[in-house]
Amino acid sequence: MKKTIFTMLLVMTAMIATAKNLKTVIYTTTPQMHCANCEAKVKNNLRFAKGVKEIKTDANEQKVYVTYDAQKTNEEQIKKYFEKFGYKAEKTTKEAKIPVHENEECDNM
């Protein structure tokens, strides 16, 4: 019985010690995302950024939601990572309305 309790406490302690500090940040990009190919380009490149756990894109709202482990990266490092694949990222909010630039051409078609 004592072994079982000790083992359970040990496992619980290990789980607490390895708990991740996950945060989500929202970016808008320049150039804007126009299509599914643009969204795929962002997702396929950001997934290699250290500490990034989840990426959601919305071309209609012009937003990229990035969930990351704050123990491995931060908002500035993620923002700089966008530049590696040709985008400039600016932090925004969920409520912000981003105007869509209809006249821009899509380079990802």
Coordinates of C-alpha atoms in Angstrom, one line a residue:
M1 CA 0.0 0.0 0.0
K2 CA 2.8 2.4 0.9
K3 CA 4.6 1.6 -2.4
T4 CA 1.4 2.4 -4.3
I5 CA 0.9 5.7 -2.6
F6 CA 4.5 6.6 -3.0
T7 CA 4.4 5.7 -6.7
M8 CA 1.3 7.8 -7.3
L9 CA 2.8 10.8 -5.6
L10 CA 6.0 10.4 -7.6
V11 CA 4.0 10.3 -10.9
M12 CA 1.9 13.3 -9.9
T13 CA 5.0 15.3 -9.0
A14 CA 6.6 14.4 -12.3
M15 CA 3.4 15.5 -14.2
I16 CA 3.4 18.8 -12.4
A17 CA 7.1 19.4 -13.0
T18 CA 6.6 18.8 -16.7
A19 CA 3.4 20.9 -17.1
K20 CA 3.7 23.3 -20.0
N21 CA 3.1 27.0 -19.9
L22 CA 1.0 27.2 -23.1
K23 CA 0.0 30.6 -24.4
T24 CA -1.8 31.8 -27.5
V25 CA -1.0 34.9 -29.5
I26 CA -2.8 36.3 -32.6
Y27 CA -1.0 37.8 -35.6
T28 CA -2.0 39.4 -38.8
T29 CA 0.4 39.1 -41.7
T30 CA 1.9 41.2 -44.5
P31 CA 1.4 40.2 -47.3
Q32 CA -2.1 39.1 -46.4
M33 CA -3.3 35.5 -46.7
H34 CA -5.5 35.2 -49.8
C35 CA -6.3 31.5 -50.1
A36 CA -5.8 28.0 -48.7
N37 CA -2.3 27.9 -50.2
C38 CA -1.3 31.0 -48.3
E39 CA -2.7 29.5 -45.1
A40 CA -0.8 26.2 -45.8
K41 CA 2.4 28.2 -46.4
V42 CA 2.1 29.8 -42.9
K43 CA 1.2 26.5 -41.2
N44 CA 3.8 24.4 -42.9
N45 CA 6.6 26.8 -42.0
L46 CA 5.5 27.8 -38.5
R47 CA 5.2 24.2 -37.4
F48 CA 9.0 24.1 -37.4
A49 CA 9.4 27.0 -35.0
K50 CA 10.7 25.9 -31.6
G51 CA 8.0 25.7 -29.0
V52 CA 5.0 26.1 -31.4
K53 CA 2.3 23.6 -30.5
E54 CA -0.7 24.6 -32.6
I55 CA -1.4 26.9 -35.5
K56 CA -4.8 28.0 -36.7
T57 CA -5.2 30.3 -39.7
D58 CA -8.2 32.3 -41.0
A59 CA -7.7 34.0 -44.4
N60 CA -11.2 35.6 -44.1
E61 CA -10.3 37.4 -40.9
Q62 CA -6.6 37.7 -41.8
K63 CA -5.5 36.2 -38.5
V64 CA -3.0 33.5 -37.4
Y65 CA -3.5 31.9 -34.0
V66 CA -0.3 30.5 -32.6
T67 CA -0.3 28.4 -29.4
Y68 CA 3.2 28.0 -28.0
D69 CA 5.1 26.7 -25.0
A70 CA 6.3 29.9 -23.2
Q71 CA 9.2 27.9 -21.6
K72 CA 10.7 27.4 -25.1
T73 CA 9.8 30.5 -27.1
N74 CA 8.1 33.9 -26.9
E75 CA 6.0 36.2 -29.1
E76 CA 9.0 38.1 -30.5
Q77 CA 10.8 34.9 -31.6
I78 CA 7.6 33.7 -33.3
K79 CA 7.2 37.0 -35.0
K80 CA 10.8 36.8 -36.3
Y81 CA 10.2 33.3 -37.6
F82 CA 7.5 34.7 -40.0
E83 CA 10.2 36.6 -41.7
K84 CA 12.1 33.4 -42.6
F85 CA 9.3 32.5 -45.1
G86 CA 8.5 36.0 -46.4
Y87 CA 5.9 37.4 -44.1
K88 CA 5.8 40.2 -41.6
A89 CA 3.7 39.5 -38.5
E90 CA 2.0 42.0 -36.3
K91 CA 0.3 41.1 -33.0
T92 CA -3.5 41.7 -33.0
T93 CA -6.5 40.8 -31.0
K94 CA -9.4 38.4 -31.5
E95 CA -11.8 41.4 -31.7
A96 CA -9.8 43.4 -34.2
K97 CA -11.2 43.8 -37.7
I98 CA -8.4 43.5 -40.3
P99 CA -9.3 45.1 -43.6
V100 CA -8.8 42.7 -46.5
H101 CA -6.7 44.1 -49.4
E102 CA -8.6 42.8 -52.4
N103 CA -6.2 44.2 -55.0
E104 CA -3.1 42.2 -53.8
E105 CA -2.0 39.3 -55.9
C106 CA -1.4 35.9 -54.4
D107 CA 2.1 34.6 -54.8
N108 CA 1.1 31.1 -53.6
M109 CA -1.2 30.0 -56.4

